[in-house]
Each structure stands twice: as structure tokens, then as C-alpha cells.
Tab-separated table of C-alpha atoms and ligand atoms in Angstrom:
chain	number	residue	atom	x	y	z
A	1	MET	CA	21.774	7.890	-42.688
A	2	SER	CA	18.030	7.512	-42.792
A	3	ASN	CA	17.157	11.016	-41.653
A	4	LYS	CA	18.519	13.051	-44.556
A	5	ILE	CA	16.729	16.336	-44.968
A	6	GLN	CA	14.923	16.673	-48.263
A	7	ALA	CA	13.605	19.586	-50.291
A	8	ILE	CA	10.115	20.869	-49.608
A	9	ARG	CA	7.378	19.235	-51.684
A	10	GLY	CA	6.671	21.199	-54.830
A	11	MET	CA	9.945	23.121	-54.594
A	12	ASN	CA	12.439	21.870	-57.145
A	13	ASP	CA	16.188	21.863	-57.453
A	14	LEU	CA	17.368	22.894	-60.869
A	15	LEU	CA	20.214	20.516	-61.630
A	16	PRO	CA	23.250	21.313	-63.791
A	17	ALA	CA	22.008	19.099	-66.615
A	18	GLN	CA	18.824	21.207	-66.886
A	19	SER	CA	20.486	24.603	-66.601
A	20	PRO	CA	21.435	24.982	-70.276
A	21	VAL	CA	17.765	24.779	-71.274
A	22	TRP	CA	16.800	27.365	-68.671
A	23	GLN	CA	19.619	29.637	-69.790
A	24	TYR	CA	18.541	29.219	-73.400
A	25	LEU	CA	14.944	30.172	-72.605
A	26	GLU	CA	15.869	33.009	-70.265
A	27	GLY	CA	18.472	34.322	-72.731
A	28	THR	CA	15.991	34.244	-75.611
A	29	VAL	CA	13.372	36.092	-73.554
A	30	LYS	CA	15.880	38.647	-72.318
A	31	ASP	CA	17.154	39.441	-75.817
A	32	LEU	CA	13.615	39.673	-77.117
A	33	LEU	CA	12.577	42.117	-74.383
A	34	ALA	CA	15.655	44.199	-75.088
A	35	SER	CA	14.671	44.281	-78.752
A	36	TYR	CA	11.347	45.876	-77.707
A	37	GLY	CA	13.056	48.372	-75.391
A	38	TYR	CA	11.878	46.912	-72.059
A	39	ASP	CA	13.868	47.482	-68.858
A	40	GLU	CA	14.488	44.989	-66.078
A	41	ILE	CA	13.287	45.532	-62.509
A	42	ARG	CA	14.032	43.255	-59.533
A	43	MET	CA	11.803	43.200	-56.490
A	44	PRO	CA	12.157	41.400	-53.148
A	45	ILE	CA	10.659	37.942	-52.823
A	46	VAL	CA	8.905	38.809	-49.559
A	47	GLU	CA	6.353	41.594	-49.146
A	48	GLN	CA	3.814	42.688	-46.589
A	49	THR	CA	0.806	40.387	-46.718
A	50	ALA	CA	-1.520	43.376	-47.102
A	51	LEU	CA	-0.013	44.138	-50.539
A	52	PHE	CA	-1.321	40.896	-52.014
A	53	LYS	CA	-4.636	40.944	-50.172
A	54	ARG	CA	-5.359	44.421	-51.431
A	55	SER	CA	-4.306	43.842	-55.035
A	56	ILE	CA	-5.107	40.252	-55.935
A	57	GLY	CA	-8.388	40.319	-53.993
A	58	GLU	CA	-9.516	38.610	-50.808
A	59	VAL	CA	-11.820	36.202	-52.606
A	60	THR	CA	-9.410	34.618	-55.054
A	61	ASP	CA	-7.767	31.201	-55.047
A	62	ILE	CA	-4.392	32.776	-54.412
A	63	VAL	CA	-5.329	34.780	-51.347
A	64	GLU	CA	-7.863	32.317	-49.955
A	65	LYS	CA	-5.723	29.233	-50.058
A	66	GLU	CA	-2.388	29.509	-51.830
A	67	MET	CA	-0.242	32.093	-50.060
A	68	TYR	CA	2.817	31.335	-47.950
A	69	THR	CA	2.146	33.764	-45.136
A	70	PHE	CA	4.057	33.938	-41.888
A	71	GLU	CA	4.836	36.213	-39.012
A	72	ASP	CA	8.420	37.392	-38.849
A	73	ARG	CA	10.299	38.009	-35.609
A	74	ASN	CA	8.762	41.449	-35.286
A	75	GLY	CA	5.254	40.042	-35.496
A	76	ASP	CA	4.671	41.548	-38.966
A	77	SER	CA	2.626	39.494	-41.416
A	78	LEU	CA	4.776	38.763	-44.467
A	79	THR	CA	4.096	36.699	-47.582
A	80	LEU	CA	6.334	34.994	-50.136
A	81	ARG	CA	5.179	36.603	-53.362
A	82	PRO	CA	2.618	34.504	-55.263
A	83	GLU	CA	3.011	36.718	-58.359
A	84	GLY	CA	4.950	39.775	-59.433
A	85	THR	CA	2.462	42.426	-60.536
A	86	ALA	CA	1.599	43.705	-57.052
A	87	SER	CA	5.272	43.973	-56.065
A	88	CYS	CA	6.105	45.711	-59.325
A	89	VAL	CA	3.375	48.307	-58.796
A	90	ARG	CA	4.500	48.772	-55.195
A	91	ALA	CA	8.120	49.255	-56.221
A	92	CYS	CA	7.315	51.673	-59.052
A	93	GLU	CA	5.035	53.722	-56.828
A	94	GLU	CA	7.558	53.762	-54.006
A	95	HIS	CA	10.316	55.055	-56.292
A	96	GLY	CA	8.272	57.545	-58.246
A	97	LEU	CA	8.474	55.692	-61.563
A	98	LEU	CA	4.839	56.171	-62.455
A	99	TYR	CA	4.224	59.867	-62.166
A	100	ASN	CA	3.938	61.564	-65.559
A	101	GLN	CA	5.860	58.904	-67.395
A	102	THR	CA	5.491	55.591	-69.137
A	103	GLN	CA	7.284	52.410	-68.150
A	104	ARG	CA	7.893	49.158	-69.973
A	105	LEU	CA	9.324	46.708	-67.448
A	106	TRP	CA	10.107	43.026	-67.016
A	107	TYR	CA	11.274	40.791	-64.202
A	108	THR	CA	11.908	37.141	-63.588
A	109	GLY	CA	12.182	35.012	-60.489
A	110	PRO	CA	10.468	32.530	-58.231
A	111	MET	CA	6.836	32.787	-57.114
A	112	PHE	CA	5.269	30.775	-54.307
A	113	ARG	CA	1.817	29.210	-54.116
A	114	HIS	CA	0.642	26.433	-51.847
A	115	GLU	CA	-1.033	24.309	-54.526
A	116	ARG	CA	-1.187	20.575	-55.088
A	117	PRO	CA	2.101	19.764	-56.839
A	118	GLN	CA	1.818	17.971	-60.173
A	119	LYS	CA	3.352	18.195	-63.618
A	120	GLY	CA	3.524	21.884	-64.550
A	121	ARG	CA	2.248	22.999	-61.142
A	122	TYR	CA	4.667	23.583	-58.295
A	123	ARG	CA	4.845	25.444	-55.008
A	124	GLN	CA	7.899	27.381	-56.057
A	125	PHE	CA	7.799	28.168	-59.748
A	126	TYR	CA	9.359	30.774	-62.005
A	127	GLN	CA	7.678	33.461	-64.003
A	128	VAL	CA	8.846	36.031	-66.461
A	129	GLY	CA	6.574	39.019	-65.940
A	130	VAL	CA	6.154	42.064	-68.160
A	131	GLU	CA	4.326	45.195	-66.988
A	132	THR	CA	3.692	48.488	-68.758
A	133	PHE	CA	2.433	51.663	-67.120
A	134	GLY	CA	1.026	54.966	-68.281
A	135	ILE	CA	-0.402	53.911	-71.642
A	136	ALA	CA	-4.175	53.724	-71.896
A	137	THR	CA	-4.550	52.889	-75.587
A	138	PRO	CA	-4.829	49.348	-76.973
A	139	ASP	CA	-1.683	49.676	-79.088
A	140	ILE	CA	0.308	48.698	-76.017
A	141	ASP	CA	-1.966	45.691	-75.389
A	142	ALA	CA	-1.220	44.692	-78.976
A	143	GLU	CA	2.519	45.221	-78.539
A	144	LEU	CA	2.562	42.823	-75.598
A	145	ILE	CA	0.717	40.166	-77.551
A	146	LEU	CA	2.952	40.633	-80.608
A	147	LEU	CA	5.972	40.305	-78.356
A	148	THR	CA	4.756	36.987	-76.983
A	149	ALA	CA	3.896	35.754	-80.475
A	150	ARG	CA	7.431	36.577	-81.578
A	151	LEU	CA	8.811	34.621	-78.641
A	152	TRP	CA	6.802	31.529	-79.619
A	153	ALA	CA	8.132	31.872	-83.154
A	154	GLN	CA	11.719	32.106	-81.930
A	155	LEU	CA	11.273	29.052	-79.723
A	156	GLY	CA	9.492	27.031	-82.400
A	157	LEU	CA	6.269	26.942	-80.375
A	158	SER	CA	3.950	28.897	-82.687
A	159	ASP	CA	2.010	25.832	-83.831
A	160	SER	CA	1.601	24.536	-80.290
A	161	VAL	CA	-0.072	27.505	-78.602
A	162	THR	CA	-3.287	29.384	-79.228
A	163	LEU	CA	-4.316	32.814	-78.077
A	164	GLN	CA	-7.528	33.228	-76.093
A	165	LEU	CA	-8.708	36.801	-76.014
A	166	ASN	CA	-11.443	38.690	-74.216
A	167	THR	CA	-12.393	42.101	-72.958
A	168	LEU	CA	-13.907	42.525	-69.533
A	169	GLY	CA	-15.027	46.099	-70.170
A	170	SER	CA	-14.701	48.993	-67.778
A	171	ASN	CA	-15.167	48.402	-64.073
A	172	GLU	CA	-18.670	49.895	-64.334
A	173	ALA	CA	-19.638	47.722	-67.299
A	174	ARG	CA	-18.371	44.663	-65.509
A	175	ALA	CA	-20.388	45.568	-62.414
A	176	ARG	CA	-23.569	45.786	-64.505
A	177	TYR	CA	-22.800	42.447	-66.102
A	178	ARG	CA	-22.073	40.942	-62.713
A	179	ASP	CA	-25.562	41.927	-61.516
A	180	ALA	CA	-27.157	40.321	-64.566
A	181	LEU	CA	-25.120	37.159	-64.123
A	182	VAL	CA	-25.944	36.934	-60.436
A	183	ALA	CA	-29.636	37.346	-61.198
A	184	TYR	CA	-29.470	34.530	-63.767
A	185	LEU	CA	-27.432	32.166	-61.628
A	186	SER	CA	-29.318	32.851	-58.401
A	187	GLU	CA	-32.487	31.458	-59.993
A	188	ARG	CA	-30.540	28.283	-60.782
A	189	LYS	CA	-28.462	28.163	-57.661
A	190	ASP	CA	-29.395	24.592	-56.758
A	191	GLN	CA	-27.882	23.431	-60.076
A	192	LEU	CA	-24.467	24.864	-59.196
A	193	ASP	CA	-21.749	22.934	-57.423
A	194	GLU	CA	-20.592	24.022	-53.997
A	195	ASP	CA	-17.609	25.960	-55.308
A	196	SER	CA	-19.696	27.966	-57.751
A	197	GLN	CA	-22.385	28.602	-55.123
A	198	ARG	CA	-19.709	30.120	-52.946
A	199	ARG	CA	-18.291	32.156	-55.817
A	200	LEU	CA	-21.765	33.384	-56.662
A	201	GLU	CA	-21.744	35.183	-53.333
A	202	SER	CA	-18.144	36.323	-53.262
A	203	ASN	CA	-16.772	36.635	-56.801
A	204	PRO	CA	-19.515	35.739	-59.315
A	205	LEU	CA	-17.481	36.261	-62.493
A	206	ARG	CA	-15.284	33.403	-61.406
A	207	VAL	CA	-18.216	31.048	-61.967
A	208	LEU	CA	-17.535	31.605	-65.680
A	209	ASP	CA	-14.243	29.754	-65.527
A	210	SER	CA	-15.606	26.850	-63.522
A	211	LYS	CA	-14.235	23.578	-64.875
A	212	ASN	CA	-17.459	21.728	-63.995
A	213	PRO	CA	-19.212	20.622	-67.237
A	214	GLU	CA	-22.692	21.023	-65.694
A	215	THR	CA	-21.914	24.572	-64.684
A	216	GLN	CA	-20.544	25.261	-68.161
A	217	ALA	CA	-23.750	23.865	-69.674
A	218	LEU	CA	-25.828	26.075	-67.415
A	219	LEU	CA	-23.815	29.066	-68.587
A	220	THR	CA	-24.788	28.645	-72.246
A	221	GLY	CA	-28.073	30.381	-71.459
A	222	ALA	CA	-26.514	33.051	-69.261
A	223	PRO	CA	-26.224	36.743	-70.166
A	224	GLU	CA	-23.191	37.464	-72.323
A	225	LEU	CA	-20.501	39.801	-71.107
A	226	HIS	CA	-20.096	41.440	-74.493
A	227	ASP	CA	-23.687	42.709	-74.440
A	228	TYR	CA	-22.776	44.855	-71.452
A	229	LEU	CA	-19.583	46.454	-72.705
A	230	ASP	CA	-19.080	50.213	-72.580
A	231	ASP	CA	-18.325	52.016	-75.848
A	232	GLU	CA	-14.692	52.710	-75.013
A	233	SER	CA	-13.878	49.088	-74.193
A	234	ARG	CA	-15.671	47.992	-77.344
A	235	ALA	CA	-13.707	50.438	-79.505
A	236	ASP	CA	-10.407	49.500	-77.846
A	237	PHE	CA	-11.099	45.827	-78.379
A	238	THR	CA	-11.861	46.456	-82.041
A	239	GLN	CA	-8.576	48.308	-82.462
A	240	LEU	CA	-6.629	45.600	-80.668
A	241	ARG	CA	-8.150	42.989	-82.938
A	242	ALA	CA	-7.383	45.074	-86.030
A	243	ILE	CA	-3.709	45.249	-85.083
A	244	LEU	CA	-3.532	41.518	-84.371
A	245	ASP	CA	-5.280	40.778	-87.670
A	246	ALA	CA	-2.882	43.020	-89.576
A	247	ALA	CA	0.084	41.347	-87.891
A	248	GLY	CA	-1.273	37.901	-88.696
A	249	VAL	CA	-1.667	36.848	-85.052
A	250	LYS	CA	-4.590	34.450	-84.742
A	251	TYR	CA	-6.847	34.391	-81.688
A	252	GLU	CA	-10.055	32.935	-80.369
A	253	ILE	CA	-12.476	35.187	-78.568
A	254	ASN	CA	-13.476	33.526	-75.330
A	255	GLN	CA	-16.151	35.408	-73.424
A	256	ARG	CA	-15.694	33.107	-70.459
A	257	LEU	CA	-12.078	34.119	-69.978
A	258	VAL	CA	-12.148	36.301	-66.867
A	259	ARG	CA	-8.823	35.416	-65.184
A	260	GLY	CA	-8.598	34.584	-61.521
A	261	LEU	CA	-7.466	37.906	-60.163
A	262	ASP	CA	-9.618	40.861	-59.220
A	263	TYR	CA	-7.595	43.618	-60.768
A	264	TYR	CA	-8.179	43.038	-64.477
A	265	CYS	CA	-10.332	45.208	-66.763
A	266	LYS	CA	-10.708	45.517	-70.534
A	267	THR	CA	-8.214	43.251	-72.370
A	268	VAL	CA	-7.425	39.843	-70.912
A	269	PHE	CA	-5.599	37.056	-72.722
A	270	GLU	CA	-4.088	33.636	-72.266
A	271	TRP	CA	-1.802	31.573	-74.441
A	272	VAL	CA	-2.803	27.949	-73.996
A	273	THR	CA	-1.473	24.629	-75.216
A	274	ASP	CA	-2.842	21.102	-75.407
A	275	LYS	CA	0.650	19.622	-75.016
A	276	LEU	CA	0.847	19.770	-71.226
A	277	GLY	CA	-2.345	18.077	-70.050
A	278	ALA	CA	-4.331	19.995	-67.467
A	279	GLN	CA	-1.705	22.697	-66.919
A	280	GLY	CA	-2.370	24.263	-70.308
A	281	THR	CA	-1.857	27.987	-69.762
A	282	VAL	CA	1.699	29.078	-70.479
A	283	CYS	CA	1.236	32.832	-70.484
A	284	ALA	CA	-1.534	35.026	-69.132
A	285	GLY	CA	-2.215	38.671	-68.650
A	286	GLY	CA	-4.343	41.700	-69.243
A	287	ARG	CA	-5.106	45.290	-68.441
A	288	TYR	CA	-5.344	46.495	-64.863
A	289	ASP	CA	-6.054	50.213	-65.021
A	290	GLY	CA	-7.397	50.410	-61.464
A	291	LEU	CA	-4.626	48.680	-59.552
A	292	VAL	CA	-2.156	51.519	-59.054
A	293	GLU	CA	-4.883	53.693	-57.565
A	294	GLN	CA	-6.136	50.788	-55.467
A	295	LEU	CA	-2.639	50.558	-53.975
A	296	GLY	CA	-2.573	54.250	-53.126
A	297	GLY	CA	-1.147	55.830	-56.282
A	298	LYS	CA	-2.616	58.178	-58.884
A	299	PRO	CA	-4.856	56.538	-61.494
A	300	THR	CA	-2.437	54.917	-63.948
A	301	PRO	CA	-3.340	52.725	-66.903
A	302	ALA	CA	-1.395	49.480	-66.936
A	303	VAL	CA	-1.221	46.210	-68.828
A	304	GLY	CA	1.020	43.194	-68.399
A	305	PHE	CA	1.382	39.443	-68.473
A	306	ALA	CA	3.316	36.624	-66.849
A	307	MET	CA	4.549	33.382	-68.328
A	308	GLY	CA	5.319	30.184	-66.498
A	309	VAL	CA	8.931	29.207	-67.127
A	310	GLU	CA	8.591	25.536	-66.072
A	311	ARG	CA	5.629	25.029	-68.413
A	312	LEU	CA	7.547	26.527	-71.333
A	313	ILE	CA	10.558	24.344	-70.557
A	314	LEU	CA	8.293	21.288	-70.393
A	315	MET	CA	6.949	22.195	-73.821
A	316	LEU	CA	10.415	22.654	-75.307
A	317	GLU	CA	11.435	19.272	-73.909
A	318	THR	CA	8.243	17.411	-74.852
A	319	LEU	CA	8.325	18.754	-78.397
A	320	GLU	CA	12.112	18.285	-78.657
A	321	LEU	CA	12.659	21.889	-79.623
A	322	ILE	CA	15.947	22.462	-77.855
A	323	PRO	CA	18.656	23.287	-80.403
A	324	PRO	CA	21.566	20.823	-80.001
A	325	GLN	CA	24.108	23.613	-79.546
A	326	VAL	CA	22.257	24.653	-76.386
A	327	MET	CA	23.344	21.466	-74.648
A	328	GLN	CA	26.895	21.891	-75.939
A	329	THR	CA	28.450	23.834	-73.069
A	330	ILE	CA	32.174	23.078	-73.419
A	331	ASP	CA	34.325	23.450	-76.526
A	332	LEU	CA	37.695	22.201	-75.303
A	333	TYR	CA	38.942	19.905	-72.554
A	334	VAL	CA	42.618	20.244	-71.694
A	335	CYS	CA	44.409	17.107	-70.466
A	336	GLY	CA	47.968	17.001	-69.189
A	337	VAL	CA	50.165	14.168	-67.991
A	338	GLY	CA	53.687	14.215	-66.564
A	339	GLU	CA	56.063	16.673	-64.970
A	340	GLY	CA	54.776	20.261	-65.219
A	341	ALA	CA	51.582	19.228	-67.039
A	342	ALA	CA	49.140	20.659	-64.520
A	343	MET	CA	50.701	24.104	-64.721
A	344	ALA	CA	51.094	23.980	-68.491
A	345	SER	CA	47.435	22.970	-68.912
A	346	LEU	CA	46.129	25.846	-66.812
A	347	LEU	CA	48.352	28.364	-68.585
A	348	LEU	CA	47.468	27.102	-72.060
A	349	ALA	CA	43.746	27.219	-71.231
A	350	ASP	CA	44.071	30.778	-70.016
A	351	GLU	CA	46.007	31.883	-73.094
A	352	LEU	CA	43.248	30.466	-75.241
A	353	ARG	CA	40.585	32.358	-73.284
A	354	GLU	CA	42.648	35.508	-73.608
A	355	ALA	CA	42.967	35.083	-77.378
A	356	GLN	CA	39.375	33.932	-77.950
A	357	PRO	CA	37.110	34.996	-75.075
A	358	TRP	CA	34.101	33.167	-76.538
A	359	LEU	CA	35.850	29.797	-76.112
A	360	ARG	CA	34.601	27.538	-73.333
A	361	VAL	CA	37.593	25.664	-72.018
A	362	GLN	CA	37.672	23.223	-69.152
A	363	THR	CA	41.020	22.178	-67.708
A	364	HIS	CA	41.351	18.731	-66.263
A	365	CYS	CA	42.418	19.072	-62.640
A	366	GLY	CA	43.306	16.310	-60.245
A	367	GLY	CA	45.890	14.320	-62.229
A	368	GLY	CA	45.457	10.720	-63.379
A	369	SER	CA	46.406	8.734	-66.478
A	370	PHE	CA	45.742	9.916	-70.035
A	371	LYS	CA	43.141	7.210	-70.328
A	372	SER	CA	41.161	8.376	-67.336
A	373	GLN	CA	41.506	12.016	-68.394
A	374	MET	CA	40.241	11.176	-71.890
A	375	LYS	CA	37.183	9.516	-70.364
A	376	LYS	CA	36.451	12.749	-68.527
A	377	ALA	CA	37.062	14.730	-71.715
A	378	ASP	CA	34.519	12.602	-73.519
A	379	LYS	CA	31.964	12.897	-70.733
A	380	SER	CA	32.380	16.670	-70.585
A	381	GLY	CA	30.740	16.992	-73.988
A	382	ALA	CA	33.704	18.969	-75.357
A	383	LEU	CA	34.306	18.877	-79.095
A	384	PHE	CA	38.071	18.613	-78.859
A	385	ALA	CA	40.565	17.402	-76.277
A	386	LEU	CA	43.909	19.160	-76.059
A	387	LEU	CA	46.682	16.879	-74.848
A	388	LEU	CA	49.862	18.040	-73.150
A	389	GLY	CA	52.492	15.370	-72.490
A	390	GLU	CA	56.087	16.021	-71.538
A	391	SER	CA	57.215	16.044	-75.175
A	392	GLU	CA	54.502	18.552	-76.206
A	393	ILE	CA	55.395	20.800	-73.289
A	394	ALA	CA	59.101	20.693	-74.116
A	395	ALA	CA	58.422	21.651	-77.745
A	396	SER	CA	55.613	24.218	-77.016
A	397	GLN	CA	53.262	22.013	-78.949
A	398	VAL	CA	49.860	20.531	-78.275
A	399	THR	CA	48.063	17.464	-79.554
A	400	VAL	CA	44.490	18.021	-80.694
A	401	LYS	CA	42.047	15.136	-80.616
A	402	ASP	CA	38.629	15.350	-82.245
A	403	LEU	CA	36.116	13.829	-79.808
A	404	ARG	CA	33.021	14.015	-82.000
A	405	GLY	CA	34.000	14.121	-85.667
A	406	GLY	CA	36.420	12.239	-87.858
A	407	LEU	CA	39.299	14.679	-87.850
A	408	GLU	CA	42.689	13.008	-87.568
A	409	GLN	CA	44.705	13.620	-84.415
A	410	ALA	CA	47.354	16.310	-84.967
A	411	THR	CA	50.238	17.783	-83.038
A	412	ILE	CA	50.715	21.481	-83.759
A	413	PRO	CA	52.633	24.434	-82.271
A	414	GLN	CA	50.702	26.038	-79.426
A	415	ALA	CA	51.078	29.416	-81.140
A	416	GLU	CA	49.009	28.105	-84.068
A	417	LEU	CA	46.219	26.783	-81.887
A	418	PRO	CA	43.958	29.881	-81.973
A	419	ASP	CA	43.931	29.861	-85.779
A	420	TRP	CA	43.439	26.109	-85.867
A	421	LEU	CA	40.439	26.458	-83.554
A	422	THR	CA	38.920	29.305	-85.526
A	423	GLU	CA	39.088	27.079	-88.571
A	424	HIS	CA	37.728	23.922	-86.994
A	425	LEU	CA	35.252	25.030	-84.343
A	426	ASN	CA	32.568	26.576	-86.546
B	501	ATP	P1	-3.554	28.184	-63.452
B	501	ATP	O1	-4.905	28.435	-63.998
B	501	ATP	O2	-2.768	27.177	-64.222
B	501	ATP	O3	-3.544	27.938	-61.971
B	501	ATP	P2	-3.087	30.953	-62.932
B	501	ATP	O4	-4.190	31.662	-63.620
B	501	ATP	O5	-3.146	30.729	-61.473
B	501	ATP	O6	-2.761	29.562	-63.663
B	501	ATP	P3	-1.319	33.183	-63.256
B	501	ATP	O7	-1.468	33.673	-61.895
B	501	ATP	O8	-1.973	33.919	-64.355
B	501	ATP	O9	-1.721	31.641	-63.312
B	501	ATP	O10	0.235	33.010	-63.590
B	501	ATP	C1	0.753	33.139	-64.916
B	501	ATP	C2	1.406	31.855	-65.370
B	501	ATP	O11	2.269	31.328	-64.377
B	501	ATP	C3	0.450	30.708	-65.642
B	501	ATP	O12	-0.127	30.843	-66.904
B	501	ATP	C4	1.350	29.517	-65.554
B	501	ATP	O13	2.067	29.346	-66.763
B	501	ATP	C5	2.305	29.898	-64.457
B	501	ATP	N1	1.890	29.306	-63.173
B	501	ATP	C6	0.920	29.701	-62.332
B	501	ATP	N2	0.862	28.925	-61.234
B	501	ATP	C7	1.853	27.992	-61.381
B	501	ATP	C8	2.344	26.907	-60.579
B	501	ATP	N3	1.817	26.636	-59.391
B	501	ATP	N4	3.374	26.170	-61.050
B	501	ATP	C9	3.932	26.442	-62.246
B	501	ATP	N5	3.536	27.451	-63.039
B	501	ATP	C10	2.511	28.230	-62.627
B	502	MG	MG1	-3.662	29.074	-60.235
């Protein structure tokens, strides 16, 4: 067949061989978030297009050129979510989770952006997002950063990521800075590339994160954001830094870090790595005190971040940081040959699971010779094969074969198997 249907470009299948790594990362993150007392929330993957336009901002890369937007059968404009923050705010507001209370929430799932697919950049990709609501003080900003730092430590990534930190100031302070920046850049407009000229009109702060070296050079003489900060933002930033210093979390202050989305104010941060080429940001976030109100709610302070799961997995793989036991997904493979062997194998496997629920037991199904079953046992990655022939079945025994180590093959009573396994499996 030459006309097989294939997956959509930039949208990846996650194959069984990769799943253990994903489960390891997701499990580590989940346990970590639980250890900080964060609760999970799950939102739909599709939302009204207006939600993203209103929150992310009309003049951003995401809304201008990356969204998967379509009309459904009712003629409503819907969009596959490009990120989770807007949906999370929408859901919390809709269910009254923000009024007079604080929330510490997380979610994970696929996001969709129509970008040019390349290593670390896909059209469907996964994020773990964390959002907190109702806390205006920088201690919560610090908690989020400490939480991410702890995750890197647990994954063995601490030496491979650095923290970029900035404060954007209040919305008013940022507006004053924007005017100063526009004045400076307008006089030098002909030295800007086309993209930055356009941003100068629509979203001037974005010129700061232009990747064009000439634009960056031009910016060395530009007004500095930190000269325009309001007192509160300045004090909050000082406190945030004091907590990070006390906790031993290192950071670089990067006044050019503005983030691509409209809704940020005060603290913004990115964890970046040089191990992934151009796709160097693995985790990014900041404060967005104005967003809830912008989406129709009461003014609610908020701060959050999102990390890119594929980029973290790529790092774990590139740096060979996946613990070997993660790939070990089966402990025992049960083989049976002869009259009654299929039934005996299934029953023995189930008794083992009953006695030791943590055991991962795969039963050979489908018959075949011992030799062919042993090949499968070996390929399964199991540590031990359990063999049931007619003589073992008749005597309620089982033969245990060590597939990885040097243990001698032994035939023992089935009743002793749980104890034998406890002794030899750890
Ligand atoms: P970038 O500058 O790399 O485009 P971004 O600023 O658009 O990133 P955010 O919207 O802040 O990214 O998303 C948070 C994280 O999600 C990123 O730091 C990155 O790890 C991941 N991410 C974003 N876009 C993609 C994508 N297309 N494919 C894979 N991961 C992505
Ligand atoms: Mg992007």
C-alpha cells in the first residue's frame, strides 16, 4: 500500500520504548508537586478562540501565527490550546475557585502551536504547568523557583540549567519604560530589521528579545527597564532575590528577558540550557497579576510557570541521566509448556501478584517451545523467568532461571516462591 495515512507533521507518537522515561519524569514531577501541597486540575484541550486572544495578546507570536483555530459545526471559533494558563484561569473563574481564597494548582497535557518542527520544537508538545492564585507577595514567586530547582536536583539536571531572572515592574512602570524605549528605537528605526520595526509599533518590549545581533547591539545604548521600576516591584524583587540567595539558588539577572506573552508583570524567569541547541528554554514563567481581571474576574494576583516535557526528556537522554531501573519494567516472565501449562502459568502469575502486588509479572501467552518462550523472556527485559513444565505442575513446583545475573537455575515449591523472590529481587 503506497497511500498509508501518516501522522501530522510535528505531532509525535510516543512509542512503548519511550514511555518509561515519560512516566519517570511525570512521576517525579507529580510527587514533587504533592510534596509542596499543589493540587491537580484538568482542563479541556479546546477552548473558545477569544480566550487566547484576550489573554495571550493579539500581537504575540502565538496568536499571530501559531494557533490551531477552526470553526466547529456550529460556526463557533475554537482553538486547540497553545498553552494552559488562560484555560486554567478560565476554569478557576468559572468554578469560583478564586474568590477569597488561594490556589496552588498544576496540570499536564498536550499544547498545540503551528511552528516549524525541529528538535525540541513540535506542533503538539507537552507541558507541565503550575499556577498559583491569590498571593501577591514574592514568597510565592520564590517557592515556585525553589520547587523547580528541587526538580532539577532530583533529575540530576542542576549543573545543566541556569536561571534567568527579571522583573518587569508594575503595568504602569512598564508603560513608562515602553514609551522611553519607543522614543529611543524610533530615532534608530532604519537600523532595525523588519520584524523589530513591526514590533516597535505593536509590542515594543518584544524588540528586547530579538535574536538579531545588530538589534541586540543597538539595544546596549537603550534605556534600561530597571531604571523605571516602581518601588513595590523593586522591593519585591529584592525580597525574591534574598530568598533565592538564602536557599543557594543561583541566577543571572537579565533585563532583556520580557517573555513573549502580554500578561506578565513583575517577576519573570526562565530556566535555560546549552545542551539542546537553539531550543534552550526548558521552563518559563512569571507573575500575571492582571490576567484574571482581564478575563472578567476580580483582580487576583497570580504567578506560574510551564515546562516543556519533550525538552526535559531530550536533556535526560542526551546527558544519560535515566536511572537504569526506570527502563526495567518487568520483573518476571512466566513460561509454560505442555498439558495444562497455559492455565497453570496464568494462575501462578496471579497468585504472585496477589501475594506481592508490587511485582510486575508477564505471562507468556500463545504457546510455543521452551526455546522460543525463553527468547521472549529474554527480550522482555525481565530479571527472572519462571518455568512450568508438566513435571513442575504435577509437583506444584516451579523452575526459576536468572536471566541477568549468575544465579544457578533452581526448582523450588511454588509456595516458597514469594519468599524466594523477596530475597532475590532487591
Ligand atoms: P520558545 O521561546 O522556545 O518558543 P516559548 O516562550 O514560546 O518558548 P512558553 O510559551 O513559555 O514557550 O512555553 C513554556 C515551555 O514550553 C518552553 O520553555 C518550552 O520548554 C516548551 N515549549 C514551548 N513551545 C514548544 C514547542 N513548540 N515544542 C516543544 N516545547 C515547547
Ligand atoms: Mg515560542
